[in-house]
Coordinates of C-alpha atoms in Angstrom, one line a residue:
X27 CA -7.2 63.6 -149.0
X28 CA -3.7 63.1 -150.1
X29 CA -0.5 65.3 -150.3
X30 CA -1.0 68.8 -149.5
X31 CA 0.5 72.0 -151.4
X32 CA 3.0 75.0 -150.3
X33 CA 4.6 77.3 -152.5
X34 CA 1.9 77.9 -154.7
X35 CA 1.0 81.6 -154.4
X36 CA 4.5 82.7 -156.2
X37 CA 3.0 80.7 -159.3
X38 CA -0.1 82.4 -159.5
X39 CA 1.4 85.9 -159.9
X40 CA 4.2 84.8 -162.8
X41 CA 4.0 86.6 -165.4
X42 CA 3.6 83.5 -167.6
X43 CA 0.7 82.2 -165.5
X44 CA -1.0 86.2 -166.0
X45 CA -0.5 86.3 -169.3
X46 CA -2.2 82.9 -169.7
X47 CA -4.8 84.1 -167.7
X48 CA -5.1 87.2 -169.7
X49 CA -5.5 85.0 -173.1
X50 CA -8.2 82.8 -171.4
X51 CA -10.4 85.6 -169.9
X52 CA -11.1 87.3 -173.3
X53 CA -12.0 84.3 -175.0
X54 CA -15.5 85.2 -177.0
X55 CA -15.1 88.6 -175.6
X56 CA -12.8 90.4 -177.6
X57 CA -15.0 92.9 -178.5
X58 CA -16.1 94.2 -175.4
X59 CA -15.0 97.3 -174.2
X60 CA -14.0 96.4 -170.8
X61 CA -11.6 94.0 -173.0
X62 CA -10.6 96.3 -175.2
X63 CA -9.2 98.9 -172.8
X64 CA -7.7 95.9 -170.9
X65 CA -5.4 94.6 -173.8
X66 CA -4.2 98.1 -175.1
X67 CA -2.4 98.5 -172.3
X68 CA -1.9 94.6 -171.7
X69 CA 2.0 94.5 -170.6
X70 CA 1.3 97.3 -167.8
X71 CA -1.7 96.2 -166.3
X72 CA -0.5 92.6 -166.0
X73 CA 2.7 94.2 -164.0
X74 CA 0.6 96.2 -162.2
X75 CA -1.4 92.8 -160.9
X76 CA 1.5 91.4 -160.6
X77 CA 2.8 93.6 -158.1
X78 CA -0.3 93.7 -156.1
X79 CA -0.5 90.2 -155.6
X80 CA 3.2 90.0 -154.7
X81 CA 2.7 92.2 -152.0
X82 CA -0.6 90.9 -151.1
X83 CA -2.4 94.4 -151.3
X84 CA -4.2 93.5 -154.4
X85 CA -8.3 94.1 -153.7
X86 CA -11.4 92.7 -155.3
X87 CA -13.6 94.9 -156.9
X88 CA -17.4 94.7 -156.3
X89 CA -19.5 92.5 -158.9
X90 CA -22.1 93.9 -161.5
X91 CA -25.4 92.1 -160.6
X92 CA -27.9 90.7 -163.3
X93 CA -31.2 88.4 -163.8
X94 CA -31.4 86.1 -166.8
X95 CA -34.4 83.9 -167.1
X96 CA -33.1 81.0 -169.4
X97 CA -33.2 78.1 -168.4
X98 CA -34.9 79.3 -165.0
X99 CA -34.4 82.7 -162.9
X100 CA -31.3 83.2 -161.9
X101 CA -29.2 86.2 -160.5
X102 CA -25.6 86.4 -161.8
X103 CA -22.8 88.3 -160.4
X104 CA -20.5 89.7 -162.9
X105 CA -16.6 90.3 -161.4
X106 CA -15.0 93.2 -163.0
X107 CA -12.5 91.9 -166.0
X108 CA -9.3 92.5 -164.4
X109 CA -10.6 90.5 -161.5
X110 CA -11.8 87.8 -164.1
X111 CA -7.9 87.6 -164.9
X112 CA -6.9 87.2 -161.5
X113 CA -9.7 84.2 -161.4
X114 CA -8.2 82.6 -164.3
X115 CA -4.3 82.9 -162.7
X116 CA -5.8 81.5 -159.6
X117 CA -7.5 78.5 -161.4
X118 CA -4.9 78.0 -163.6
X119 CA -2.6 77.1 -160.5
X120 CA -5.1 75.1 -158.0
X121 CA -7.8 73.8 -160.2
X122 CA -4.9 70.6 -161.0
X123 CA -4.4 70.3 -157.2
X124 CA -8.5 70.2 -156.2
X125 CA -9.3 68.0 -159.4
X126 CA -7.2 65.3 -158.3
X127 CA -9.2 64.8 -154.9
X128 CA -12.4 64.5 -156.4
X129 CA -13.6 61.0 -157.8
X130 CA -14.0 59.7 -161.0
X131 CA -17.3 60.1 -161.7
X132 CA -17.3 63.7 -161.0
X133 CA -18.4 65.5 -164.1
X134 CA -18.7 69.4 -163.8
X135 CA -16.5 71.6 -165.1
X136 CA -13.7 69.1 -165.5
X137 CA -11.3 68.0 -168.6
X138 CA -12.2 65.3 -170.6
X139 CA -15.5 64.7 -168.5
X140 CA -19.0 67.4 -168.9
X141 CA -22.1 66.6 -170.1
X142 CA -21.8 63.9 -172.6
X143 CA -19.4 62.0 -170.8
X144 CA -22.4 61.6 -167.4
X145 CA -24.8 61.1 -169.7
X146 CA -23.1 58.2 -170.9
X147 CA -22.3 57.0 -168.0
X148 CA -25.8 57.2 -166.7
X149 CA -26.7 55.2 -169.2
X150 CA -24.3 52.6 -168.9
X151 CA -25.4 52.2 -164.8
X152 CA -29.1 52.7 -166.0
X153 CA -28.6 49.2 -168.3
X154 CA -27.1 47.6 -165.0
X155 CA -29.6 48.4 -161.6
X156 CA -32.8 48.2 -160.9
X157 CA -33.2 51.5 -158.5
X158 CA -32.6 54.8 -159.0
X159 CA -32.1 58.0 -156.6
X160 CA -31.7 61.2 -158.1
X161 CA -31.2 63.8 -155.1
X162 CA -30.9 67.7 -155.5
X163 CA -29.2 70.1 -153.3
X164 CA -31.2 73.5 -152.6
X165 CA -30.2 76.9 -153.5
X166 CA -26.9 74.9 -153.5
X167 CA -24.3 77.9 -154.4
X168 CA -25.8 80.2 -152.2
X169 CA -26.0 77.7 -149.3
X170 CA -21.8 77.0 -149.9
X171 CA -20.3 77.7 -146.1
X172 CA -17.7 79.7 -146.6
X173 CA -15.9 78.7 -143.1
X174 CA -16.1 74.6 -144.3
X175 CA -15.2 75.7 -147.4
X176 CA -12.3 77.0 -146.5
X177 CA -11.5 74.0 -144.1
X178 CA -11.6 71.8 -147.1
X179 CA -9.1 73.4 -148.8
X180 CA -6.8 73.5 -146.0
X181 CA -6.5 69.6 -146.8
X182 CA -5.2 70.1 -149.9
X183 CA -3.6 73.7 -149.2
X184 CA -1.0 75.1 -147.1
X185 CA 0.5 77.6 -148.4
X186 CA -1.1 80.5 -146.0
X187 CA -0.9 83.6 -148.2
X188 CA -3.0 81.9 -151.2
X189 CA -5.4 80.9 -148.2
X190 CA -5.4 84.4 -147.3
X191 CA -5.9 85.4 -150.8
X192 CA -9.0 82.6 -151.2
X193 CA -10.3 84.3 -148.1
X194 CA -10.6 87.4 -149.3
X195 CA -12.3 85.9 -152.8
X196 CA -14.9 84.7 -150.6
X197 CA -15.8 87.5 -148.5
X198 CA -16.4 89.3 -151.7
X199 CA -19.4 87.6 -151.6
X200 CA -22.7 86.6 -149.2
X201 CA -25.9 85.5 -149.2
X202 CA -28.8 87.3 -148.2
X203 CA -30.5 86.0 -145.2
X204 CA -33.0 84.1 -146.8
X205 CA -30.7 81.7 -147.7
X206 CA -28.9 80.6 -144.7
X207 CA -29.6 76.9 -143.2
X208 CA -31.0 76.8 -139.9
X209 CA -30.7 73.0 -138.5
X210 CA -31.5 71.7 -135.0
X211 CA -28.6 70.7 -134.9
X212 CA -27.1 74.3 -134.5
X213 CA -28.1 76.3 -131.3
X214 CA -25.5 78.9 -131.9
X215 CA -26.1 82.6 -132.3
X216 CA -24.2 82.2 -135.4
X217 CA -26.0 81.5 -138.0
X218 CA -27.4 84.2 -138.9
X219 CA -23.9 85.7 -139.6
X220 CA -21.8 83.1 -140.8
X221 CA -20.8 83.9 -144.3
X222 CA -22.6 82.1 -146.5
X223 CA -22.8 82.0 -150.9
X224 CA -20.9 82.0 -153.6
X225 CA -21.4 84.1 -156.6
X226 CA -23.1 82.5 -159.9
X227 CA -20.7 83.2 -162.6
X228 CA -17.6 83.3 -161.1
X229 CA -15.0 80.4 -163.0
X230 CA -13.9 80.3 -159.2
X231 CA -17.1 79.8 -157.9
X232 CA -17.7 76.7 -160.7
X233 CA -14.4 75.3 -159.5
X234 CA -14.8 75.8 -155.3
X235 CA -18.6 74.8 -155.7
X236 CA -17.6 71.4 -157.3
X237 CA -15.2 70.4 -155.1
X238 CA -17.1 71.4 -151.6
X239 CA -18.8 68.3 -152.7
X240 CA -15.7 65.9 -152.7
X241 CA -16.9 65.1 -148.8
X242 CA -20.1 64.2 -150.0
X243 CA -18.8 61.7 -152.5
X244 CA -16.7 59.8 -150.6
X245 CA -19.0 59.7 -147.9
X246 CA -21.6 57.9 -150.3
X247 CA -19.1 55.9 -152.1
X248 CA -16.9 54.5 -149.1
X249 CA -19.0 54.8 -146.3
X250 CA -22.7 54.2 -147.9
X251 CA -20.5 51.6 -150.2
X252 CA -22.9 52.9 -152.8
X253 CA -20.4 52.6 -155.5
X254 CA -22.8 53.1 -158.3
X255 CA -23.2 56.9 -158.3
X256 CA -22.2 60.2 -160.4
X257 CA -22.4 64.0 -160.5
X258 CA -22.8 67.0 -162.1
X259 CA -22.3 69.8 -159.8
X260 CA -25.4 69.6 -157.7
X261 CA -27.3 67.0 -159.7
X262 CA -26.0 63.4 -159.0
X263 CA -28.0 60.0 -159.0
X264 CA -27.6 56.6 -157.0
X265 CA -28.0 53.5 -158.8
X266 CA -28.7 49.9 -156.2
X267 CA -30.6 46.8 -156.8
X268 CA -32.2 47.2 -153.7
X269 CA -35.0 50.5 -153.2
X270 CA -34.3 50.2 -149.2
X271 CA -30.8 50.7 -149.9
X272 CA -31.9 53.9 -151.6
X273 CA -34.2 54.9 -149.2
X274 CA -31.6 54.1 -146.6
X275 CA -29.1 56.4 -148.7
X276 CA -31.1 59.2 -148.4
X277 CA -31.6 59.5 -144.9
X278 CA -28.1 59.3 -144.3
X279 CA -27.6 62.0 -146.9
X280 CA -29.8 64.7 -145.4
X281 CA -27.8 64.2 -142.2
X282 CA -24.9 64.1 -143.8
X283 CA -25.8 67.6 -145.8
X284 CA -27.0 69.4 -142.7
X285 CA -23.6 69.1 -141.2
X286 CA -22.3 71.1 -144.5
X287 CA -25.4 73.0 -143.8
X288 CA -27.0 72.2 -146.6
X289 CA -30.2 70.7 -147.7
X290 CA -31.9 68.5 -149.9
X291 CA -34.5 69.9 -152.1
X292 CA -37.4 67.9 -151.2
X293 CA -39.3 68.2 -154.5
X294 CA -36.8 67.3 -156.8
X295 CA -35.4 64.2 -155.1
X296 CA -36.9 61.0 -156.4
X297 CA -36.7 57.8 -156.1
X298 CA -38.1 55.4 -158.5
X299 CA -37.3 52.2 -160.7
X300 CA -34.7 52.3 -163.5
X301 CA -36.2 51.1 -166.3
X302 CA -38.9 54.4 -166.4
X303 CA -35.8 56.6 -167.4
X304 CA -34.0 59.5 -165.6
X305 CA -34.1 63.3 -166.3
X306 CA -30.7 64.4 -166.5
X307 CA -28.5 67.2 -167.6
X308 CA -31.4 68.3 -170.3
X309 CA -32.3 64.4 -171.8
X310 CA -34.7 61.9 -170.2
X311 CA -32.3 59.0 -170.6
X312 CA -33.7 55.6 -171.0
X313 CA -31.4 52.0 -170.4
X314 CA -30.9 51.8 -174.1
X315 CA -32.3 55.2 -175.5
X316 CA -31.9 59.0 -174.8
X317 CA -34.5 62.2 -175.7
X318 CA -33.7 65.3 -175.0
X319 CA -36.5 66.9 -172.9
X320 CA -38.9 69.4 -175.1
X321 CA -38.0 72.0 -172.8
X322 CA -34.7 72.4 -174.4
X323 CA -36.0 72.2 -177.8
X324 CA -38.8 75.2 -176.7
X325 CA -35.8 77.4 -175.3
X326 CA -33.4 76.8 -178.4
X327 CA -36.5 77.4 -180.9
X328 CA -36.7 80.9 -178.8
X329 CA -33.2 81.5 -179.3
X330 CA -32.6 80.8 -182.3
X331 CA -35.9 83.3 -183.6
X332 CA -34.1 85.6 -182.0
X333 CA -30.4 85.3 -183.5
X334 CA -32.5 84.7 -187.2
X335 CA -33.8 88.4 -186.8
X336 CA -30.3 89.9 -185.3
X337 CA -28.5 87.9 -188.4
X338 CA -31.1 89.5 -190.7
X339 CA -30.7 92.8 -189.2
X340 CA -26.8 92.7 -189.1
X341 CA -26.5 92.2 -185.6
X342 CA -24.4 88.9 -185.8
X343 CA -22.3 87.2 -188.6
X344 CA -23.0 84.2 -190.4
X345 CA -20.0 82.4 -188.5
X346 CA -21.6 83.2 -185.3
X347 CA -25.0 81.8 -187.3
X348 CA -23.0 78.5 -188.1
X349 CA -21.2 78.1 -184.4
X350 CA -24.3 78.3 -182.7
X351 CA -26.3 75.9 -184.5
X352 CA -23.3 73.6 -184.5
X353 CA -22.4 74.0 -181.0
X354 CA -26.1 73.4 -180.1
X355 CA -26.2 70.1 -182.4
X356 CA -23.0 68.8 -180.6
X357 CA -25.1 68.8 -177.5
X358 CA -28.8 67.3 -178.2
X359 CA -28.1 65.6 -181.7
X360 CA -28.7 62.3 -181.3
X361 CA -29.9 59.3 -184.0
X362 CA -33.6 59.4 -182.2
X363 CA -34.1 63.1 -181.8
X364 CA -33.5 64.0 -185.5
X365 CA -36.9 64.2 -186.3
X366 CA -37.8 66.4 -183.5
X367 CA -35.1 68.6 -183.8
X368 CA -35.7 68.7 -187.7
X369 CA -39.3 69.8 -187.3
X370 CA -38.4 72.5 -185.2
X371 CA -35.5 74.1 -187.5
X372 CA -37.9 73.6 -190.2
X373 CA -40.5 76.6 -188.5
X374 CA -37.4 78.8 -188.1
X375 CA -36.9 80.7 -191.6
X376 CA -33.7 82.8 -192.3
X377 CA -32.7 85.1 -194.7
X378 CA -29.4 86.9 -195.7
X379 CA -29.3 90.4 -195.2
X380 CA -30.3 92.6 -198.5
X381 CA -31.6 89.5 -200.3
X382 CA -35.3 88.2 -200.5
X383 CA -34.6 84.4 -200.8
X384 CA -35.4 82.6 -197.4
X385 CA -34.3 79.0 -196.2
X386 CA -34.2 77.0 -193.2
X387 CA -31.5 74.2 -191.4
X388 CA -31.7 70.9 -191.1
X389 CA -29.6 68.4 -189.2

């Protein structure tokens, strides 16, 4: 794994490095009250975190727990803002030091990678194999072994208080017992308590969760010698010539996984030949073609009824309106999905508040 790191936890309590932190955790939240009473005493309470992480007696707060339903069910945990800060300072200082020990084609929550970037790249090993694997890790972020976890970073880490400090982010946090991994290959009394999970929505959480997988990479890419392979978060795909190879891979995988205690979601792993196309990161890509899956286009149609009847009733701003669609448009436009996505705006009408006139979008 490289060079390891002291001296870091000084860094993450500079005021610099808070303030940063500070500017970062309010992005697209400015408004919010929690915000609000944060900033107008901004100086003091940065000072005050400051302290408290100099001499280590600064405490987590307990998360605010949610259900959203889009794309699928999911339960979100919600860290209190002034913990969200203390994220960012953390991030700010070791997300540089864990990004450079995972591989290249690595692609969540990363600069200069994300979803466009493995989409392309997909593409470009679709054009060039005949066999495809596309394997899925179950209930992966609340299947995260805190104890490995922790081992991991210990490659890359020694500086013992900010170990301390990663310690006590994690313990914030555990998954109920439906969740934990019971393999034959443990016999220990342990299981059942080993702390297990980590929270959906934390930036930490994005960060740890993507890097927990660094073993698994090189494991497929220097000891599989399957160098054809990419991922996003939990989602990654093998590309080979040969489908033993694949079927080979897998097998290795799921006894790979069960050492990090985790498993393979049956269901959603799938083998199968290239040229019928992969599903991937919302697009069904194709060797020289990609559509983005209906699904999406059914959820943003949803969406964006909604935001057309909050715009109309003064909820929102037109600038929000316009970000929205354009953010949207930077994701799924391509050439071949005009028409679809055209045909969907065209069903969604808007119209400006006070006025009786009503129009549509097009891309």
């Amino acid at each position: 794994m490289g060079k390891k790191y002291k001296r870091l936890y000084e860094q993450i309590y500079t005021f610099d490095n808070l303030w940063r932190a500070a500017r970062k955790a309010r992005r697209c939240k400015r408004v919010k009250k929690a915000v609000l009473e944060f900033e107008y005493d901004l100086e003091n309470k940065l000072l005050e975190i400051q302290q408290r992480l100099k001499d280590e007696t600064y405490q987590f707060s307990p998360y605010t727990f949610f259900t959203i339903y889009e794309p699928q069910e999911r339960h979100v945990a919600a860290a209190p803002y002034q913990d969200r800060v203390v994220h960012h300072a953390l991030c700010n200082i070791i997300e540089p030091i864990l990004d450079s020990a995972m591989i290249y084609d690595c692609y969540a929550c990363r600069k200069g990678k994300g979803s466009h970037a493995a989409i392309e790249r997909a593409q470009q090993f679709l054009r060039n194999h005949n066999w495809v694997f596309k394997l899925d890790i179950k209930k992966y972020f609340f299947t995260i072994d805190h104890n490995l976890l922790l081992i991991d970073l210990c490659r890359k880490i020694s500086d013992e208080r900010l170990l301390r400090l990663l310690d006590q982010l994690l313990a914030t946090y555990k998954s109920p017992s439906e969740y934990h991994f019971f393999s034959s290959n443990y016999h220990s009394n342990d299981n059942r308590y080993r702390p297990i999970g980590l929270p959906i929505g934390n930036l930490t959480s994005q960060l740890l969760a993507n890097y927990y997988l660094t073993t698994l990479d090189r494991f497929i890419k220097e000891k599989l010698h399957i160098n054809h392979y990419l991922r996003y978060m939990d989602d990654a795909i093998l590309f080979a010539n040969s489908k033993p190879e694949l079927i080979s891979a897998k097998e290795n995988i799921a006894c790979f996984l069960s050492r990090r205690r985790l498993k393979l979601h049956e269901h959603k792993c799938q083998l199968f030949p290239a040229r019928h196309g992969v599903k991937f990161l919302g697009f069904h890509i194709y060797p020289y073609q990609k559509k983005i899956l209906r699904a999406n286009l059914q959820r943003f149609k949803k969406r964006w009824q909604e935001k057309s009847w909050r715009y109309q009733n003064q909820q929102i701003l037109w600038q929000h309106l316009l970000l929205s669609l354009n953010g949207w448009l930077g994701f799924a436009y391509k050439e071949e999905n005009r028409k679809m996505i055209n045909q969907m705006l065209a069903k969604i009408r808007f119209q400006h508040p006070g006025r009786q006139n009503k129009f549509t979008f097009f891309a």
